[in-house]
Amino acid sequence: MIAIRPRRLRRSDVVRSLVREHRVHVDQLVAPLFVAERAQDTGPIASMPGIERLSLPGAVTESRELFALGVKCVLLFGIPAHKDAQASSNYDPQGIVPSTIRAIKEALPEMVVAADLCNCEYTDHGHCGILDARGDVDNDATVALLARTAAVYAQADVDVVAPSDMMDGRVGAIRSALDERGSQNVAIMAYSAKYASAFYGPFREAAGATPQFGDRRSYQMDPPNVREAMREIALDVEEGADIVMVKPGLPYLDVVRAARENFDVPVAVYNVSGEYAMLKAAIANGWLDGDRAVDEVLASFVRAGADIVITYFAKEFALRRRSERAQHRG
Ligand code: PBG
């Protein structure tokens, strides 16, 4: 009997790299950007060290830096000056997101500009849709607004719209609205399996999008469900989603894996604000080695089967990659 010694292939960096099964590429990362309409809303986000609410020119500068580092896709979130019951500043062609889309596409035509498509940052009550007389989110009225907003973003030259509202039937409605207006090249990255998660906490501080009453459990998914996620993804693919997403990431890696195995469309995962905040907090306390922890987390998404990783770590990861390359050369 010969001795089997798997350790032989773990002996050095070079050997480990030779037999490595998965790699994280900078070009599969997407950087979320928060863009505020008013100067007083810009600045650091306490629970997300290193991430800021940017002004419109700040978002263009940040996009240039990201592009130069190889992160060539941004996902925009708007923080409007005005909120109301109808989320009207969301489909205003002069609103913060359409204006930012135009500015980034003018400065960097090759950048893939994606825009989160939801109403929660734009409604005065903070829910993702329009409320009916009983205070419930009205599915079909909300879908009509999303379709209208998607058309406005498309007019501003967005590349990808990313509906994150979890209303039924929205992907089909958005696809039709885009196609009717000649925007057949705008892709839909659907937040297909989006769970009602505690891990969005820091985002809600960042975007000022906390529901003023109740919670999102009547539209976002119940965390213990995975078969339901497959059903949601199947519906979105049928309705025309180009890319499907699982969100959050770390607590749902099994859902990413299931999505990968059951569908042939590109799968994205969203490494959300709370996942970023918990790692950053532990790193700041000296409880974790930051670089290694971030590498391990990003690798877990790719190993689970994600093609696209949306992460607040995108820039720091790309910066580190660049300095590693410089070291190799030097
Ligand atoms: C908007 C939206 C949310 C996130 C992305 N789009 C918040 C929510 O649904 O409450 C969360 C992103 C993050 O936590 O990083 N509906």
Coordinates of C-alpha atoms and ligand atoms in Angstrom, one line a residue:
M1 CA 0.0 0.0 0.0
I2 CA 1.5 3.3 -1.0
A3 CA 1.1 6.2 1.4
I4 CA -1.3 8.9 0.2
R5 CA 0.1 12.3 1.2
P6 CA -2.1 15.2 0.2
R7 CA 0.2 17.5 2.1
R8 CA 2.7 17.2 -0.8
L9 CA 0.6 19.7 -2.7
R10 CA 0.5 22.2 0.1
R11 CA 4.2 22.6 0.6
S12 CA 4.8 26.0 -0.9
D13 CA 2.9 29.1 -2.1
V14 CA 3.7 28.2 -5.7
V15 CA 2.5 24.6 -5.4
R16 CA -0.7 25.7 -3.6
S17 CA -1.3 28.3 -6.3
L18 CA -0.8 25.6 -9.0
V19 CA -3.5 23.4 -7.6
R20 CA -5.9 26.1 -6.4
E21 CA -9.4 25.3 -7.5
H22 CA -11.0 28.8 -7.4
R23 CA -9.7 32.3 -7.8
V24 CA -11.4 35.6 -7.2
H25 CA -10.9 38.0 -10.1
V26 CA -11.2 41.7 -9.7
D27 CA -13.3 41.8 -12.8
Q28 CA -16.1 39.8 -11.3
L29 CA -16.5 42.3 -8.4
V30 CA -19.2 45.0 -8.3
A31 CA -18.8 48.0 -6.1
P32 CA -22.0 49.5 -4.6
L33 CA -21.9 53.3 -4.5
F34 CA -24.2 55.5 -2.4
V35 CA -24.9 58.9 -4.0
A36 CA -26.5 61.7 -2.2
E37 CA -28.3 64.6 -3.8
R38 CA -27.7 67.0 -0.9
A39 CA -24.3 68.0 0.4
Q40 CA -25.4 67.6 4.0
D41 CA -26.2 63.9 3.3
T42 CA -22.6 63.0 2.1
G43 CA -19.8 61.7 4.3
P44 CA -18.7 58.6 6.2
I45 CA -21.1 55.9 7.3
A46 CA -20.4 55.0 11.0
S47 CA -21.3 51.3 10.7
M48 CA -19.4 50.8 7.5
P49 CA -15.8 52.1 8.0
G50 CA -14.2 53.0 4.7
I51 CA -17.5 53.5 2.8
E52 CA -19.0 57.0 2.2
R53 CA -22.1 58.6 0.9
L54 CA -20.8 60.4 -2.1
S55 CA -21.8 63.5 -4.0
L56 CA -22.4 63.2 -7.7
P57 CA -18.9 64.4 -8.7
G58 CA -17.5 62.2 -5.9
A59 CA -19.3 59.2 -7.5
V60 CA -17.6 60.0 -10.8
T61 CA -14.2 60.2 -9.2
E62 CA -14.7 57.0 -7.3
S63 CA -15.8 55.3 -10.5
R64 CA -12.6 56.4 -12.3
E65 CA -10.5 55.0 -9.5
L66 CA -12.4 51.8 -9.5
F67 CA -12.2 51.4 -13.2
A68 CA -8.4 52.0 -13.1
L69 CA -8.1 49.3 -10.5
G70 CA -10.1 46.9 -12.7
V71 CA -13.4 47.1 -10.9
K72 CA -15.5 47.9 -13.9
C73 CA -19.0 47.7 -12.6
V74 CA -20.7 49.9 -10.0
L75 CA -24.2 49.5 -8.5
L76 CA -25.8 52.8 -7.7
F77 CA -28.0 53.7 -4.7
G78 CA -29.6 57.1 -4.6
I79 CA -30.2 59.2 -1.5
P80 CA -32.7 61.8 -2.7
A81 CA -33.4 65.3 -1.3
H82 CA -37.1 64.6 -1.4
K83 CA -39.3 61.7 -0.3
D84 CA -43.0 61.2 -0.6
A85 CA -45.7 58.5 -0.6
Q86 CA -45.3 57.9 -4.4
A87 CA -41.5 57.8 -4.5
S88 CA -41.7 60.5 -7.2
S89 CA -38.1 61.5 -7.0
N90 CA -37.2 58.0 -8.2
Y91 CA -38.6 58.5 -11.7
D92 CA -37.7 62.1 -12.0
P93 CA -35.3 62.2 -15.0
Q94 CA -33.3 64.9 -13.2
G95 CA -33.2 62.8 -10.0
I96 CA -29.9 61.8 -8.4
V97 CA -29.6 58.3 -9.9
P98 CA -30.4 59.3 -13.5
S99 CA -28.0 62.3 -13.2
T100 CA -25.3 60.1 -11.8
I101 CA -25.7 57.4 -14.5
R102 CA -25.3 60.1 -17.2
A103 CA -22.2 61.6 -15.5
I104 CA -20.5 58.2 -15.1
K105 CA -21.3 57.0 -18.6
E106 CA -20.0 60.3 -20.1
A107 CA -16.8 60.1 -18.1
L108 CA -16.3 56.4 -18.5
P109 CA -18.3 54.9 -21.4
E110 CA -17.0 51.4 -20.8
M111 CA -17.9 51.3 -17.2
V112 CA -20.9 49.0 -16.6
V113 CA -23.3 51.1 -14.7
A114 CA -25.9 49.2 -12.7
A115 CA -28.6 50.9 -10.7
D116 CA -30.5 49.4 -7.8
L117 CA -34.2 49.7 -8.6
C118 CA -36.4 50.0 -5.5
N119 CA -38.5 52.6 -3.8
C120 CA -37.4 52.4 -0.2
E121 CA -35.0 55.3 -0.4
Y122 CA -37.6 57.4 -2.1
T123 CA -40.8 56.8 0.0
D124 CA -41.5 58.8 3.1
H125 CA -42.6 55.7 4.9
G126 CA -39.4 53.7 3.9
H127 CA -41.2 50.7 2.4
C128 CA -40.2 49.3 -0.9
G129 CA -43.5 50.1 -2.6
I130 CA -46.7 52.1 -2.7
L131 CA -49.1 51.5 0.2
D132 CA -52.7 50.6 -0.2
A133 CA -55.5 51.9 2.0
R134 CA -54.7 49.3 4.7
G135 CA -51.0 50.2 4.8
D136 CA -49.9 47.1 2.9
V137 CA -47.5 47.3 0.0
D138 CA -49.6 47.2 -3.1
N139 CA -47.8 44.8 -5.4
D140 CA -49.2 45.8 -8.8
A141 CA -49.1 49.6 -8.2
T142 CA -45.5 49.2 -7.1
V143 CA -44.6 47.1 -10.2
A144 CA -46.0 49.9 -12.4
L145 CA -43.8 52.5 -10.7
L146 CA -40.7 50.2 -11.0
A147 CA -41.3 49.8 -14.7
R148 CA -41.6 53.6 -15.1
T149 CA -38.4 54.2 -13.1
A150 CA -36.5 51.5 -15.1
A151 CA -37.4 53.4 -18.3
V152 CA -36.1 56.7 -16.8
Y153 CA -32.8 55.0 -15.8
A154 CA -32.6 53.5 -19.3
Q155 CA -33.1 56.9 -20.8
A156 CA -30.1 58.1 -18.8
D157 CA -28.0 55.2 -20.4
V158 CA -27.9 52.7 -17.6
D159 CA -26.5 49.3 -18.5
V160 CA -28.2 47.2 -15.9
V161 CA -31.2 47.6 -13.7
A162 CA -31.3 45.6 -10.5
P163 CA -34.8 45.4 -9.0
S164 CA -34.5 44.7 -5.3
D165 CA -38.1 45.2 -4.2
M166 CA -39.3 41.5 -4.3
M167 CA -42.7 42.4 -5.8
D168 CA -44.3 39.6 -7.8
G169 CA -44.1 40.0 -11.6
R170 CA -41.8 42.9 -11.7
V171 CA -39.1 41.4 -13.9
G172 CA -41.6 40.8 -16.7
A173 CA -43.1 44.3 -16.4
I174 CA -39.7 45.9 -16.4
R175 CA -38.6 43.9 -19.4
S176 CA -41.7 44.9 -21.4
A177 CA -41.4 48.6 -20.4
L178 CA -37.7 48.6 -21.5
D179 CA -38.4 46.8 -24.7
E180 CA -41.3 49.1 -25.7
R181 CA -39.0 52.1 -25.4
G182 CA -36.2 50.6 -27.5
S183 CA -34.1 49.8 -24.4
Q184 CA -33.7 46.1 -25.3
N185 CA -29.9 46.3 -24.5
V186 CA -30.5 47.2 -20.8
A187 CA -29.9 44.0 -18.8
I188 CA -31.9 43.0 -15.7
M189 CA -30.0 41.7 -12.7
A190 CA -32.8 40.5 -10.5
Y191 CA -32.5 40.3 -6.7
S192 CA -34.4 37.0 -7.1
A193 CA -33.7 35.4 -3.8
K194 CA -33.6 38.3 -1.4
Y195 CA -34.3 37.4 2.2
A196 CA -35.8 39.5 5.0
S197 CA -32.4 39.8 6.7
A198 CA -31.0 41.5 9.8
F199 CA -27.8 42.0 7.8
Y200 CA -29.2 45.0 6.0
G201 CA -29.0 47.1 9.1
P202 CA -26.0 49.3 8.2
F203 CA -27.3 49.8 4.7
R204 CA -30.5 51.3 6.1
E205 CA -28.5 53.8 8.0
A206 CA -26.4 54.5 4.9
A207 CA -29.3 55.0 2.6
G208 CA -31.8 56.4 5.1
A209 CA -34.3 53.6 4.1
T210 CA -35.6 52.1 7.3
P211 CA -39.3 51.3 7.2
Q212 CA -41.1 53.8 9.6
F213 CA -43.5 51.0 10.7
G214 CA -43.6 47.2 10.3
D215 CA -40.9 45.3 8.4
R216 CA -40.2 43.8 5.0
R217 CA -41.3 40.2 5.8
S218 CA -44.4 40.4 3.7
Y219 CA -42.3 40.8 0.5
Q220 CA -38.8 39.6 1.2
M221 CA -38.2 35.9 1.7
D222 CA -38.3 33.9 5.0
P223 CA -34.6 33.0 5.9
P224 CA -35.1 29.3 6.4
N225 CA -36.4 28.7 2.8
V226 CA -34.4 27.4 -0.1
R227 CA -36.9 25.6 -2.3
E228 CA -38.8 28.9 -2.4
A229 CA -35.6 30.6 -3.6
M230 CA -35.4 28.2 -6.6
R231 CA -39.1 29.0 -7.4
E232 CA -38.4 32.8 -7.3
I233 CA -35.3 32.4 -9.5
A234 CA -37.2 30.2 -12.0
L235 CA -40.0 32.9 -12.2
D236 CA -37.4 35.7 -12.7
V237 CA -35.6 33.7 -15.4
E238 CA -38.9 33.0 -17.2
E239 CA -39.8 36.7 -17.0
G240 CA -36.5 37.7 -18.6
A241 CA -33.9 38.2 -15.9
D242 CA -30.4 38.1 -17.4
I243 CA -28.6 37.7 -14.1
V244 CA -30.1 36.3 -10.9
M245 CA -29.0 37.2 -7.4
V246 CA -28.9 35.7 -4.0
K247 CA -28.8 38.1 -1.0
P248 CA -27.3 38.3 1.6
G249 CA -24.2 36.2 0.9
L250 CA -22.5 34.5 3.8
P251 CA -25.6 33.1 5.6
Y252 CA -26.9 31.9 2.2
L253 CA -24.0 30.1 0.5
D254 CA -26.1 27.0 0.2
V255 CA -28.7 29.0 -1.8
V256 CA -25.9 30.3 -4.1
R257 CA -24.8 26.7 -4.6
A258 CA -28.3 25.5 -5.3
A259 CA -28.9 28.4 -7.8
R260 CA -25.6 27.5 -9.5
E261 CA -26.7 23.9 -9.9
N262 CA -30.2 24.5 -11.0
F263 CA -29.8 27.4 -13.4
D264 CA -27.5 28.3 -16.3
V265 CA -27.8 32.0 -16.1
P266 CA -25.1 34.1 -14.4
V267 CA -25.5 34.0 -10.6
A268 CA -24.6 37.1 -8.5
V269 CA -24.3 37.2 -4.7
Y270 CA -24.6 40.3 -2.6
N271 CA -22.1 40.5 0.3
V272 CA -24.3 42.9 2.2
S273 CA -23.7 45.8 4.6
G274 CA -24.0 43.8 7.8
E275 CA -21.5 41.2 6.6
Y276 CA -19.1 44.1 5.8
A277 CA -19.8 45.7 9.2
M278 CA -19.2 42.6 11.2
L279 CA -15.9 41.8 9.6
K280 CA -14.7 45.4 9.8
A281 CA -15.6 45.6 13.5
A282 CA -13.7 42.4 14.3
I283 CA -10.8 43.6 12.2
A284 CA -10.7 47.0 13.9
N285 CA -10.6 45.2 17.3
G286 CA -7.6 43.1 16.2
W287 CA -9.7 40.0 16.5
L288 CA -9.3 38.9 12.8
D289 CA -6.5 39.3 10.3
G290 CA -8.3 41.6 7.8
D291 CA -6.6 40.6 4.5
R292 CA -6.9 36.9 5.1
A293 CA -10.5 37.1 6.4
V294 CA -11.6 39.2 3.3
D295 CA -9.8 36.8 0.9
E296 CA -11.5 33.8 2.6
V297 CA -14.9 35.4 2.5
L298 CA -14.7 36.4 -1.2
A299 CA -13.3 33.0 -2.1
S300 CA -16.3 31.4 -0.4
F301 CA -18.7 33.1 -2.8
V302 CA -16.8 32.0 -5.8
R303 CA -16.5 28.4 -4.4
A304 CA -20.2 28.4 -3.8
G305 CA -20.7 29.1 -7.5
A306 CA -21.2 32.8 -7.8
D307 CA -20.1 34.4 -11.1
I308 CA -20.5 38.0 -9.8
V309 CA -19.8 39.2 -6.3
I310 CA -21.3 42.6 -5.2
T311 CA -19.2 43.7 -2.3
Y312 CA -18.1 46.8 -0.3
F313 CA -14.7 45.2 -0.2
A314 CA -14.2 45.6 -3.9
K315 CA -11.9 48.6 -3.8
E316 CA -9.7 47.5 -1.0
F317 CA -9.4 44.0 -2.6
A318 CA -8.4 45.6 -5.9
L319 CA -5.9 47.9 -4.3
R320 CA -4.3 45.0 -2.5
R321 CA -4.1 43.0 -5.8
R322 CA -2.4 45.9 -7.4
S323 CA 0.2 46.3 -4.7
E324 CA 0.9 42.5 -4.8
R325 CA 1.5 42.7 -8.5
A326 CA 3.8 45.7 -8.0
Q327 CA 5.8 43.7 -5.4
H328 CA 6.1 40.7 -7.8
R329 CA 7.6 43.0 -10.5
G330 CA 9.8 44.9 -8.0
Ligands
PBG1 C1 -33.3 48.2 -1.2 C2 -32.1 47.5 -0.9 C3 -31.6 47.1 0.4 C4 -30.3 46.6 0.1 C5 -30.1 46.6 -1.2 N1 -31.2 47.2 -1.9 C6 -32.1 47.2 1.7 C7 -33.3 46.5 2.1 O1 -34.0 45.7 1.4 O2 -33.8 46.7 3.3 C8 -29.3 46.1 1.2 C9 -27.9 46.2 0.8 C10 -26.9 46.0 1.9 O3 -27.3 45.7 3.1 O4 -25.7 46.1 1.7 N2 -34.5 47.5 -1.1

